[in-house]
Tab-separated table of C-alpha atoms and ligand atoms in Angstrom:
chain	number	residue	atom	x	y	z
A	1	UNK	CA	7.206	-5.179	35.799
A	2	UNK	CA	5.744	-2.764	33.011
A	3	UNK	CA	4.363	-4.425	30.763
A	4	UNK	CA	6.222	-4.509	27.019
A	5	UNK	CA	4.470	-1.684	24.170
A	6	UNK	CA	5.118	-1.514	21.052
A	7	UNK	CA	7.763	0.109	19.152
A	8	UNK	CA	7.482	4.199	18.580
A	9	UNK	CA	6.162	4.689	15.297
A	10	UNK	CA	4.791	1.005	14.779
A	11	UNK	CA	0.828	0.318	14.840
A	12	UNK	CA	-0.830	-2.946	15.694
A	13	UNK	CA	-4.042	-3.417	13.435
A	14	UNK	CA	-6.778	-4.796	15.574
A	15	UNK	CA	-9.614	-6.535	14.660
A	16	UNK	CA	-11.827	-3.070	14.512
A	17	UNK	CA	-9.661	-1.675	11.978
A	18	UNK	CA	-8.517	-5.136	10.063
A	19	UNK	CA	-12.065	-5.188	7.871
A	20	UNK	CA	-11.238	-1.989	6.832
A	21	UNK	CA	-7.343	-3.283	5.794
A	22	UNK	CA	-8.889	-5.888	4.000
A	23	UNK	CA	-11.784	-4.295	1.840
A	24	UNK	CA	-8.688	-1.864	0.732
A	25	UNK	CA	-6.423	-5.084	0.052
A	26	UNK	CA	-9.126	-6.235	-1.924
A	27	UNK	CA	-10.666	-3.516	-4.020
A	28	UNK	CA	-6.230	-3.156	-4.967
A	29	UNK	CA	-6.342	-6.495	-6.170
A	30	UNK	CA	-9.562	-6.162	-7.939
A	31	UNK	CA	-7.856	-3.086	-9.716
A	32	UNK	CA	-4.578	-4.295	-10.494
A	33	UNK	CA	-6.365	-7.897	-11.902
A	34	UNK	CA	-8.786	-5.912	-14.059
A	35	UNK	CA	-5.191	-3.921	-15.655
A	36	UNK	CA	-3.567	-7.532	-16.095
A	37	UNK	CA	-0.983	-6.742	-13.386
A	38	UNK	CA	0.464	-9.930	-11.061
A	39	UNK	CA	1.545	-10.132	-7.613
A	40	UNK	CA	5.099	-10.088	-6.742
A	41	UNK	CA	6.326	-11.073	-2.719
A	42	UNK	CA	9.702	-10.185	-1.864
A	43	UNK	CA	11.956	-10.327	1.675
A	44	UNK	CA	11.279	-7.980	3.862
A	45	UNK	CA	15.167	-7.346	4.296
A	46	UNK	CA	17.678	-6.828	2.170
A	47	UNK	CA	21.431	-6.087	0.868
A	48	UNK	CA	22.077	-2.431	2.516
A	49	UNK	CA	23.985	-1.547	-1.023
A	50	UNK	CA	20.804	-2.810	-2.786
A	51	UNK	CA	18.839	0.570	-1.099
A	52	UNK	CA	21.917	2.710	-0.950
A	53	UNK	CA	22.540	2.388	-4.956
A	54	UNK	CA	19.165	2.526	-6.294
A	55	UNK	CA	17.303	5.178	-3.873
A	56	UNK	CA	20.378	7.012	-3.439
A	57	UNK	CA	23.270	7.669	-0.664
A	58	UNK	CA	22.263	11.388	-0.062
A	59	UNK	CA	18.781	10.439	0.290
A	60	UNK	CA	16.913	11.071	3.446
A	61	UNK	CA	15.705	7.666	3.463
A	62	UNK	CA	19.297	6.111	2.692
A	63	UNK	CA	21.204	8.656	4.834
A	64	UNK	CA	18.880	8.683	8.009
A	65	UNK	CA	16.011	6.558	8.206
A	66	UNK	CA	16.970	2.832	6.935
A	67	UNK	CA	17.277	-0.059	9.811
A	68	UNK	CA	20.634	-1.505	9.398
A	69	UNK	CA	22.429	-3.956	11.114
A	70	UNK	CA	25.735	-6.146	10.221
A	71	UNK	CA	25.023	-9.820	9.915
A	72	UNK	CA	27.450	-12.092	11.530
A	73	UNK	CA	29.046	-12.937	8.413
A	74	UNK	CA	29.900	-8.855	7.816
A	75	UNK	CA	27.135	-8.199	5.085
A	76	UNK	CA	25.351	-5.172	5.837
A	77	UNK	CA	21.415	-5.966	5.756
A	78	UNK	CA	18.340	-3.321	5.833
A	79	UNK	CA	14.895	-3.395	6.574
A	80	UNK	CA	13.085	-2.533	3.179
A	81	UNK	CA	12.620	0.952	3.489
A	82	UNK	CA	10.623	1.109	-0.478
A	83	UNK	CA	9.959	-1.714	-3.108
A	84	UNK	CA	10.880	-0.888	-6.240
A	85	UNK	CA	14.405	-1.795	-5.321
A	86	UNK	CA	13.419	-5.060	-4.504
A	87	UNK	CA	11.416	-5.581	-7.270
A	88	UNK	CA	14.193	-4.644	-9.621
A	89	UNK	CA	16.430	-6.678	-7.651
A	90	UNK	CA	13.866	-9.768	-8.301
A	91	UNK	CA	13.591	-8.652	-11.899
A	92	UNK	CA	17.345	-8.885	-12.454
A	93	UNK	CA	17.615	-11.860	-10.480
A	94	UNK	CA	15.038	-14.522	-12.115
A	95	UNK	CA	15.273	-12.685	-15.883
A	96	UNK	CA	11.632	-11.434	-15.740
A	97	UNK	CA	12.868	-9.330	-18.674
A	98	UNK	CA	13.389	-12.892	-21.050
A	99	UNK	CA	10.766	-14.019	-20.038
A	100	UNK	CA	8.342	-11.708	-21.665
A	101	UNK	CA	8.786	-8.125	-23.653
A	102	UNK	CA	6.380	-6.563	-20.285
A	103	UNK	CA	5.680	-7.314	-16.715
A	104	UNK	CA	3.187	-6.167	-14.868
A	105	UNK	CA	3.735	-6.495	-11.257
A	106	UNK	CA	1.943	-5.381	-8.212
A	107	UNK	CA	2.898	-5.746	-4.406
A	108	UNK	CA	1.700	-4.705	-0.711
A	109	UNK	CA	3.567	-5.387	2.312
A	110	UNK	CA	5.172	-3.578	5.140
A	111	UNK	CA	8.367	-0.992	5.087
A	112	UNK	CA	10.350	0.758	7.205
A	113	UNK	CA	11.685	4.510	8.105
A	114	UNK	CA	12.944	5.552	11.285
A	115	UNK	CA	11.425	8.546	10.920
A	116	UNK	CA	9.642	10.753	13.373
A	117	UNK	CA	6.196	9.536	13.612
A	118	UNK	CA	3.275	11.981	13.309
A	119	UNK	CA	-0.075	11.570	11.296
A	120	UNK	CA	0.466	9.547	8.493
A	121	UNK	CA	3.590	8.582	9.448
A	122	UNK	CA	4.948	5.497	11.227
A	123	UNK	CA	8.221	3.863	11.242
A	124	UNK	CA	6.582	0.400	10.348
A	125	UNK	CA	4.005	1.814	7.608
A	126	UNK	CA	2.209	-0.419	4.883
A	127	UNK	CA	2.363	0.096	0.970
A	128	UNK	CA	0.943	-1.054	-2.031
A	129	UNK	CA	2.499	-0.176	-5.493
A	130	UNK	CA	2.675	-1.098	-9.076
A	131	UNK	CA	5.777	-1.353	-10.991
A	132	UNK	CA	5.288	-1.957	-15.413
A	133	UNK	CA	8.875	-3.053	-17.019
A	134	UNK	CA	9.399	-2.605	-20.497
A	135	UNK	CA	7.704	0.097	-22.030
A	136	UNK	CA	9.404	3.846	-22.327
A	137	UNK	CA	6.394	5.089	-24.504
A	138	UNK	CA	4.009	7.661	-22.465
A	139	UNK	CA	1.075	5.081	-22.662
A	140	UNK	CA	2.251	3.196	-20.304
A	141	UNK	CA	2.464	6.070	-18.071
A	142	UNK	CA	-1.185	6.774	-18.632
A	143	UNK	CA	-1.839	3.097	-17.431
A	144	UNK	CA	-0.045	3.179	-14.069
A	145	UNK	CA	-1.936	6.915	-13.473
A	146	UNK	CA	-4.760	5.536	-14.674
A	147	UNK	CA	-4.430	2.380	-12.015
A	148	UNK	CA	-3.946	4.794	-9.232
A	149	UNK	CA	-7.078	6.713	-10.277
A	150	UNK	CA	-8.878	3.586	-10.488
A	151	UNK	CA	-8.026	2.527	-7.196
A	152	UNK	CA	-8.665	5.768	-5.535
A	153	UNK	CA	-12.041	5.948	-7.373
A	154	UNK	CA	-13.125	2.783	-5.876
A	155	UNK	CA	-11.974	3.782	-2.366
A	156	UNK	CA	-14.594	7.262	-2.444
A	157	UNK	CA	-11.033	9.418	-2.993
A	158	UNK	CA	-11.677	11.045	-6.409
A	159	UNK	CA	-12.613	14.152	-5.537
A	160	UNK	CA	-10.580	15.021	-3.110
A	161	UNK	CA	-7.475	13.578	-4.719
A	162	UNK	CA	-5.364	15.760	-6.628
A	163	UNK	CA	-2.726	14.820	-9.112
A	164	UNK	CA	0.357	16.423	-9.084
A	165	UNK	CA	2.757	15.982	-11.996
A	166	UNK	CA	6.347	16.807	-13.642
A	167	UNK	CA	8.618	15.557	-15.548
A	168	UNK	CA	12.336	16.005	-14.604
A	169	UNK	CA	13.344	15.053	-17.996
A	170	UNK	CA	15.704	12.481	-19.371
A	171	UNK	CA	19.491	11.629	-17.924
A	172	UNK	CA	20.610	14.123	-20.694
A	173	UNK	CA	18.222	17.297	-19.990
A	174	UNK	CA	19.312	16.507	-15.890
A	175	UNK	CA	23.012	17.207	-17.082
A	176	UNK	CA	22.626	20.517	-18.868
A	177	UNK	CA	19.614	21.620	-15.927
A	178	UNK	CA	22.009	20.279	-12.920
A	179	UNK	CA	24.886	22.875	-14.386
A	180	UNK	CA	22.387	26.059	-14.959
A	181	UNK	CA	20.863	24.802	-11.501
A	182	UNK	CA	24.482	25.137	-9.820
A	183	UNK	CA	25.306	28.150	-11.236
A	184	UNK	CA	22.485	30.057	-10.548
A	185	UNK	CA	22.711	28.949	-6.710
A	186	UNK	CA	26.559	28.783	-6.366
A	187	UNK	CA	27.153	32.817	-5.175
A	188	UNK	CA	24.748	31.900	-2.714
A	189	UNK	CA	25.403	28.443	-1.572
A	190	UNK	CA	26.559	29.737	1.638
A	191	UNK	CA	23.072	30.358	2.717
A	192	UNK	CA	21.650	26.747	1.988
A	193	UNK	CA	21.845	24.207	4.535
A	194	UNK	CA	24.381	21.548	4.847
A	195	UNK	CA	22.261	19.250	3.241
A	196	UNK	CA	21.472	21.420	0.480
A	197	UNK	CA	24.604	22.044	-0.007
A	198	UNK	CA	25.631	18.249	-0.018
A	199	UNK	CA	22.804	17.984	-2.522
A	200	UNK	CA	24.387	20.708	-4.621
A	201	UNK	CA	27.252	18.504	-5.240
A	202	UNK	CA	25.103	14.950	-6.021
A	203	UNK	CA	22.091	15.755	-6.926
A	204	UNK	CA	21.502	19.468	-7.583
A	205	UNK	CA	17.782	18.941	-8.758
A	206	UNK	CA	16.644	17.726	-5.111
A	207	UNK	CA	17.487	21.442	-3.509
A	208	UNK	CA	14.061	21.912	-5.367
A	209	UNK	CA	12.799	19.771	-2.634
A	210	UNK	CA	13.607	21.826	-0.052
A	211	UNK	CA	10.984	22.854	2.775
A	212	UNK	CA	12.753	25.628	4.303
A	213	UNK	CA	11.412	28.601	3.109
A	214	UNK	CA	14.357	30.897	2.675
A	215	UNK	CA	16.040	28.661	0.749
A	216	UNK	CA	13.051	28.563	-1.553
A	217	UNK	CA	12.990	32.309	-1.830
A	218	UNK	CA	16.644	31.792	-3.027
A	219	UNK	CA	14.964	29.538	-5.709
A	220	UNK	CA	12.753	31.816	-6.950
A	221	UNK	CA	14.088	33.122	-10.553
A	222	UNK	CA	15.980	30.511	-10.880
A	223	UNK	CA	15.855	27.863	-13.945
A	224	UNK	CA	13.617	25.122	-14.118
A	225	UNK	CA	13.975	21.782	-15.840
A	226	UNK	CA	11.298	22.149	-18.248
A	227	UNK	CA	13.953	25.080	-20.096
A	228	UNK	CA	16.426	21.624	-20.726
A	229	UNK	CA	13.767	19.200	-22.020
A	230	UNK	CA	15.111	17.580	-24.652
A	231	UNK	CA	12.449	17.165	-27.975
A	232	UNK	CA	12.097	13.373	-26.740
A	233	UNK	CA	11.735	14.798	-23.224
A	234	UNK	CA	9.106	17.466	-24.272
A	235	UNK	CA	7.222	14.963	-26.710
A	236	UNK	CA	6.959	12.325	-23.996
A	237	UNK	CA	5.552	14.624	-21.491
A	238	UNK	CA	3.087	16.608	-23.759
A	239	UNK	CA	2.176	13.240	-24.673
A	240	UNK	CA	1.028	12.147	-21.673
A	241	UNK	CA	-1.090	15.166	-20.859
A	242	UNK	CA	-2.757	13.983	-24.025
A	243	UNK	CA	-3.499	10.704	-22.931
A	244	UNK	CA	-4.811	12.263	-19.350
A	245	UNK	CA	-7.060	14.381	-20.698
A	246	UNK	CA	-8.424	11.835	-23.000
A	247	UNK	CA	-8.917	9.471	-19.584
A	248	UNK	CA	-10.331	12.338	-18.313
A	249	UNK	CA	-7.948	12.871	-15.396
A	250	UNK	CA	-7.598	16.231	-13.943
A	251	UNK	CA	-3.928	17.000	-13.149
A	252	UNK	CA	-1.767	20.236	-12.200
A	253	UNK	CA	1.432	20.696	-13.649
A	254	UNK	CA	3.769	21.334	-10.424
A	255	UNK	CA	7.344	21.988	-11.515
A	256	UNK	CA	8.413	21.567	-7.885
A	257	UNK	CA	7.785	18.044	-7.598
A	258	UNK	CA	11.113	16.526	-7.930
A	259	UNK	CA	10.415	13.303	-5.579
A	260	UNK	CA	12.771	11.939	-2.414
A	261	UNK	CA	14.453	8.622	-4.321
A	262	UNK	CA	17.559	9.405	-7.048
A	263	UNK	CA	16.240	6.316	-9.357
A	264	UNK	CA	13.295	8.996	-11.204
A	265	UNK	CA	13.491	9.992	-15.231
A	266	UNK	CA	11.072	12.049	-16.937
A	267	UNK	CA	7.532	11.525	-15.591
A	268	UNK	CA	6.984	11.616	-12.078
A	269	UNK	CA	3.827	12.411	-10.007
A	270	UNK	CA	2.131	12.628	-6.464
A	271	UNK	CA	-1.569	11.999	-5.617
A	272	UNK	CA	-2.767	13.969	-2.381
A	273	UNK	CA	-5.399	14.900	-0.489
A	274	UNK	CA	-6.075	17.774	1.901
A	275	UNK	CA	-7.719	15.401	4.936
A	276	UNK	CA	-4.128	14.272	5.336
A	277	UNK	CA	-2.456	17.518	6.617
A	278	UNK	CA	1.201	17.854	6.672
A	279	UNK	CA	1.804	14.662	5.602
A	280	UNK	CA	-0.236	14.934	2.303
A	281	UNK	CA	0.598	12.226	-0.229
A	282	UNK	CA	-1.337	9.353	-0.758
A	283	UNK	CA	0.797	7.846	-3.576
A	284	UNK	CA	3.730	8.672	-5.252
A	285	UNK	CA	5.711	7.467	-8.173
A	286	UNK	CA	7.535	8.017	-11.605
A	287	UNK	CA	9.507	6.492	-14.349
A	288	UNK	CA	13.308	5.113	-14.050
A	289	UNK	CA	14.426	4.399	-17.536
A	290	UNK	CA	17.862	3.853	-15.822
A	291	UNK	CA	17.444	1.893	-12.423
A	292	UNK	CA	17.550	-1.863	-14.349
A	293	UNK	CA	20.706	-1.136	-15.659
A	294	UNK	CA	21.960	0.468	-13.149
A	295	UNK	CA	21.578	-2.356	-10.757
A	296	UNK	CA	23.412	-4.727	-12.724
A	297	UNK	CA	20.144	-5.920	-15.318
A	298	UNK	CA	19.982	-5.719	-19.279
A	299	UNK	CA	18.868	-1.802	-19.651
A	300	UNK	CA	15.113	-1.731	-18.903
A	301	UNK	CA	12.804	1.059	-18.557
A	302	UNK	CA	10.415	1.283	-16.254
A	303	UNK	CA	7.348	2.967	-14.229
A	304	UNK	CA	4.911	2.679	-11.029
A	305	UNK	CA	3.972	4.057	-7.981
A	306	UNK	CA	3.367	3.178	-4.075
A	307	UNK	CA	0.822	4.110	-2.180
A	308	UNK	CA	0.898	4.344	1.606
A	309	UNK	CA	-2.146	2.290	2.926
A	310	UNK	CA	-2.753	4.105	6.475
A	311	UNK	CA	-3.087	7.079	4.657
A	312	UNK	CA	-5.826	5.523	2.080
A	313	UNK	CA	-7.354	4.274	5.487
A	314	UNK	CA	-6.869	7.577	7.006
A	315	UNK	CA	-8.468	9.691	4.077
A	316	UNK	CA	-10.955	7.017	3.559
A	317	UNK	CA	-12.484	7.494	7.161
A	318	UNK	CA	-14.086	10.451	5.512
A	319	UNK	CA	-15.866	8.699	2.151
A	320	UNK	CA	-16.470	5.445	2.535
A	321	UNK	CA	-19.332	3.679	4.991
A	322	UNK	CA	-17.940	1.228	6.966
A	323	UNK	CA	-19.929	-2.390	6.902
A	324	UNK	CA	-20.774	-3.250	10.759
A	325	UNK	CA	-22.327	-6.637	8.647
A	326	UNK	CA	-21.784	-10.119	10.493
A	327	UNK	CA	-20.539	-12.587	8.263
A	328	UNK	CA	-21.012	-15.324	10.828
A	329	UNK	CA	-24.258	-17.611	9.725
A	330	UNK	CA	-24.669	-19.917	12.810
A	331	UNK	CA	-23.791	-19.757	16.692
A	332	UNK	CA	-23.724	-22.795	17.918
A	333	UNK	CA	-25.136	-22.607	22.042
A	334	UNK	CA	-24.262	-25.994	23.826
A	335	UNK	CA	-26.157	-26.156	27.051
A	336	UNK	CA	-24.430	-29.469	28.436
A	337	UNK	CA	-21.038	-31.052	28.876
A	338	UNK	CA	-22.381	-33.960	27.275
A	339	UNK	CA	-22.867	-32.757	24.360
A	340	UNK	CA	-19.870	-31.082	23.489
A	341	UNK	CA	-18.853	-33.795	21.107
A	342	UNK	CA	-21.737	-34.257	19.318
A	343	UNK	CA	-22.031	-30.121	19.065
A	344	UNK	CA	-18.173	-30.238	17.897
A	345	UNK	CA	-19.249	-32.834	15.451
A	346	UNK	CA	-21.870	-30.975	13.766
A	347	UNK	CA	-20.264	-27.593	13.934
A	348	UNK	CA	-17.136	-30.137	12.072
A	349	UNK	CA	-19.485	-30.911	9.171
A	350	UNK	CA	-21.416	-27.469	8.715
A	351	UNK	CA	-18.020	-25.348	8.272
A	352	UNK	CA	-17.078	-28.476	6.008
A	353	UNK	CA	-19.988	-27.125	4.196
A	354	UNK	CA	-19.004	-24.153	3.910
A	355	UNK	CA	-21.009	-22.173	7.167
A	356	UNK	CA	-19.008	-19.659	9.278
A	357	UNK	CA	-20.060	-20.614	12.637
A	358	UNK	CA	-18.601	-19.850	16.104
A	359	UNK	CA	-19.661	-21.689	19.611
A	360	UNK	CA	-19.249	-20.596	23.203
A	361	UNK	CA	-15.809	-22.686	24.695
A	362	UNK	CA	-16.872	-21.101	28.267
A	363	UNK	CA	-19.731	-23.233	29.307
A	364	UNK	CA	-21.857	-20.374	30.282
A	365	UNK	CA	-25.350	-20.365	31.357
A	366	UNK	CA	-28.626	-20.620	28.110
A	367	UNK	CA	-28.806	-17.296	28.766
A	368	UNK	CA	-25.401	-15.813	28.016
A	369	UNK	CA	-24.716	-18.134	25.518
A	370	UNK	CA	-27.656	-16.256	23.433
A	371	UNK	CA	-26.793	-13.274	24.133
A	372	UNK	CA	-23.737	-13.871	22.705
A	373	UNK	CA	-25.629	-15.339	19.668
A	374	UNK	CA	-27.567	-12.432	19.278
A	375	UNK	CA	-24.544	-9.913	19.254
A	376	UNK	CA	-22.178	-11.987	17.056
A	377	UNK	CA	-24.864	-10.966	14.597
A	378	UNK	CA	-25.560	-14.530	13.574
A	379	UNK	CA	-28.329	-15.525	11.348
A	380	UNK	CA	-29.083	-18.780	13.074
A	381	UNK	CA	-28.966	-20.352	16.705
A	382	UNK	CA	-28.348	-24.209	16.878
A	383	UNK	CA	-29.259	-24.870	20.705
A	384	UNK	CA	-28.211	-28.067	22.014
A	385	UNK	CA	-29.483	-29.371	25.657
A	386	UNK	CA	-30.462	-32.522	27.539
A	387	UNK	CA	-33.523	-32.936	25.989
A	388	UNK	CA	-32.165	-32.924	22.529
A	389	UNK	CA	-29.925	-35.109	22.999
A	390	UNK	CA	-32.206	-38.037	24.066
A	391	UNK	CA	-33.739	-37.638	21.187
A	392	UNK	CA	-31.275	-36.818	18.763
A	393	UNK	CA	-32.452	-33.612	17.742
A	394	UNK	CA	-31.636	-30.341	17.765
A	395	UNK	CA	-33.321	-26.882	18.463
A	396	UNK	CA	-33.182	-24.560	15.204
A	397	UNK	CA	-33.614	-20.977	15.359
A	398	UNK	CA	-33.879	-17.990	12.997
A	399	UNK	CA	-32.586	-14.829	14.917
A	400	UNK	CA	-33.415	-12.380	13.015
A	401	UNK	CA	-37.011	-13.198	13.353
A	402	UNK	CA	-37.329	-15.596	16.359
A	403	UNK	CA	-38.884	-18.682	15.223
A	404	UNK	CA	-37.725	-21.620	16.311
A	405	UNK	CA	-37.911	-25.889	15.174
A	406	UNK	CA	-36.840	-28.764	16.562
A	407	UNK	CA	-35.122	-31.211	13.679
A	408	UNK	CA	-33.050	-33.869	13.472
A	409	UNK	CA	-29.224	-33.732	14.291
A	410	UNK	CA	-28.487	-35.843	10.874
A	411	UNK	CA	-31.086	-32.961	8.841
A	412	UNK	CA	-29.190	-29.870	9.909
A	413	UNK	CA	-27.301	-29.204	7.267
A	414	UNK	CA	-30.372	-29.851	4.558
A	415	UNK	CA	-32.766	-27.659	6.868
A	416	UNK	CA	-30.298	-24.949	7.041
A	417	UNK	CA	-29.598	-25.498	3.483
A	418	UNK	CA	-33.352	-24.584	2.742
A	419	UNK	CA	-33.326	-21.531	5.261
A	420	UNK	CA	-30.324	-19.838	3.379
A	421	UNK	CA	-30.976	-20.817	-0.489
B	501	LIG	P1	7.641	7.255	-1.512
B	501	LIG	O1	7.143	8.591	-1.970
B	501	LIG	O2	8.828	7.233	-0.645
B	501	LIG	O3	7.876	6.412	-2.831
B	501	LIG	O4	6.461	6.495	-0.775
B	501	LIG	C1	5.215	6.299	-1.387
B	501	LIG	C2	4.074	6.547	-0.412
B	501	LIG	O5	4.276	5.770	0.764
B	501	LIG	C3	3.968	7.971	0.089
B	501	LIG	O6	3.257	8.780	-0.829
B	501	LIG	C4	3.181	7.774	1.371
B	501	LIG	O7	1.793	7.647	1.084
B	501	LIG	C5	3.697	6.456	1.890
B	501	LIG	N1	4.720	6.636	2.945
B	501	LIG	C6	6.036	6.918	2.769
B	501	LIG	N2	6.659	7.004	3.975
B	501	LIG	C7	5.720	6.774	4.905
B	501	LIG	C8	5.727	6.707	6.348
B	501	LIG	N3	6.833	6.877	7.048
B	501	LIG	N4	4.559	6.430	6.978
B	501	LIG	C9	3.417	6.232	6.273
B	501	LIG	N5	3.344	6.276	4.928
B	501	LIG	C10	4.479	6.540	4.259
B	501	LIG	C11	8.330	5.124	-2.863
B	501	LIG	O8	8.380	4.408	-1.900
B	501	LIG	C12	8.636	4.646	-4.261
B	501	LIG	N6	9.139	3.267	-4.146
B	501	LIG	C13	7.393	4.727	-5.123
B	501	LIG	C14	7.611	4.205	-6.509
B	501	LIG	C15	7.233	2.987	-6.984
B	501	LIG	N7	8.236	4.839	-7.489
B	501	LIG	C16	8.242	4.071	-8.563
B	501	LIG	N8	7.656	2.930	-8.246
């Protein structure tokens, strides 16, 4: 029989790569702690209508690339394919809003796209993301950039990360730029794709997002969004360049950006870097003043961004030095049967203490057993054998620089004590 791989498109994280998982996971918590933002957990499936109203029908994500399967009751579920719905859908749902005038949530977890995999792109990828409810004002925008540039600061990223931002301006500006939009494409629709052309009639300003190239020649000339901004619109947004370039964070204005999800108002942006090829963003995000209500909740506005974590691990590769440091302090090297229980005994009462320590469960010979020790990258050896246990001692022994005492089994945790304080 073959044996059973994983699914296309889905990675396992082995134990080479997992330290490098976790010092990410950790230096986003760090971040997101020292900005007063809490973790939220949510299912990893959901209500399909929860996705399909919030990222949007016409949506790649929504139209091609969501897991979906009927439930035996008839409810159609989905694998989360993105977070913010869900963490509107939890905001809604246990009244987050009442509960304080601003929440500050953060998240990381796995999603899911049935999309074809390539570099920096799996069908079971990982994010972590920020979402701020409550505030429409353009400070809070600086904070969630400002989170994102803190994290990618800490990860070695700065330099090669570039900001990309828009604004795509307020529910009111869309109307007036969706019409000028339609009618400066309309005698030439017949040259866009079908899904341009399906976008024409939902959601004119994602054409913009187009990647084929004639179709952006039939762009060019055309109007762009900023020409609708309403004052509010054009305030916000000059605003927040203010506030960037008082934080000190580069960005470029890029009037294309106009982001895959429906849910976005006003300020959107992309971070990306040029180690990740074709598939180039590290992080997106942007403001939906509309998406609370819109789901069903007492009209909210709100902000954040996700970030996709192989491609942080991916772009990271190139900055960061990865620790090859042991954390392990002791190896415990057993030498007889008979003394397994007095060796599990000890080892019982050290980790108690608080030691990381790690024994040999396959009986092999002195000599393996320390070479073992002596790769695990231990600090100490506690050798056990017939002798020692006549006499109730125990052999002690520094591996980094060889020397070696015989103490008492009921000292080892004092001696050791000494060795490491
Ligand atoms: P998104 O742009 O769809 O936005 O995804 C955010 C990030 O997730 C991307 O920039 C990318 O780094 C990563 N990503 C997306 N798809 C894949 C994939 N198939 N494989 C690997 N990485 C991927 C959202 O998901 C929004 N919920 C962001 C947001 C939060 N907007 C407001 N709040």
């Amino acid at each position: 029989m073959n044996p059973i791989r994983s699914i296309k498109g889905t990675h396992d994280i082995l134990p080479v790569d997992s330290h490098n998982w976790q010092t990410l996971e950790s230096i986003v918590r760090k971040i997101c702690a020292r900005f007063g933002y809490n973790e939220i957990r949510t299912p990893v499936f959901e209500e399909t209508r929860l996705f399909s109203r919030s990222v949007g029908e016409e949506t790649d994500i929504v139209s091609k690339e969501m897991y979906s399967w009927e439930d035996k009751d008839g409810t159609s579920l989905t694998l989360r394919p993105e977070l913010t719905a869900s963490v509107v859908r939890s905001f809604i749902q246990h009244n987050l809003g009442r509960q304080a005038p601003l929440q500050r949530l953060y998240y990381m977890g796995p999603l899911f796209r049935r999309e074809r995999p390539q570099k920096g792109r799996q069908r079971q990828f990982h994010q972590f993301g920020i979402e701020a409810f409550g505030s429409e004002n353009p400070e809070q925008d600086a904070e969630i950039i400002a989170i994102a540039w803190h994290i990618l600061d800490e990860c070695g990223l700065r330099k090669e990360a570039m900001l990309q931002l828009n604004s795509i301006g307020s529910p009111k500006c869309r109307l007036a730029y969706h019409d000028a939009l339609k009618n400066y494409i309309r005698p030439n629709l017949d040259k866009f794709s079908e899904t341009s052309r399906m976008r024409f009639e939902i959601n004119p300003l994602r054409i913009l997002d187009t990647k084929a190239e004639h179709e952006q020649k039939l762009l060019v000339g055309g109007p762009t969004v900023s020409d609708y901004y309403t004052d509010e619109d054009k305030v916000h947004f000059e605003t927040l360049k203010k506030f960037l370039d008082a934080m000190n964070i580069p960005f470029n204005i890029n009037s294309k950006l106009v982001r895959g999800l429906d849910y976005y108002s006003r300020t959107v942006f992309e971070f990306t870097s040029p180690a990740l090829g074709a598939q180039d963003a590290l992080l997106g995000g942007g403001r939906y003043d509309k998406l609370v209500e819109a789901l069903g909740g007492k009209s909210t506005p709100g902000i954040g961004f996700a970030a996709g974590m192989e491609r942080f691990l991916i772009a990271m590769k190139n900055t960061v030095q990865q620790s090859e440091e042991s954390n392990i302090d002791v190896y415990f090297v057993c030498l007889d049967e008979a003394g397994l229980s007095t060796a599990l005994s000890i080892s019982n009462e050290l980790r108690q203490a608080g030691y990381s320590l790690v024994s040999d469960p396959l009986r092999r010979s002195m000599k393996a057993q320390m070479r073992e020790a002596n790769k695990s990258g231990a600090k100490f050896a506690l050798i056990l054998g017939e002798t020692e246990m006549e006499t109730d001692s125990i052999v002690l022994k520094n591996l980094k620089d060889g020397k070696q005492e015989i103490i008492q089994q009921k000292n080892v945790k004092d001696e050791l004590r000494k060795l490491t304080n």
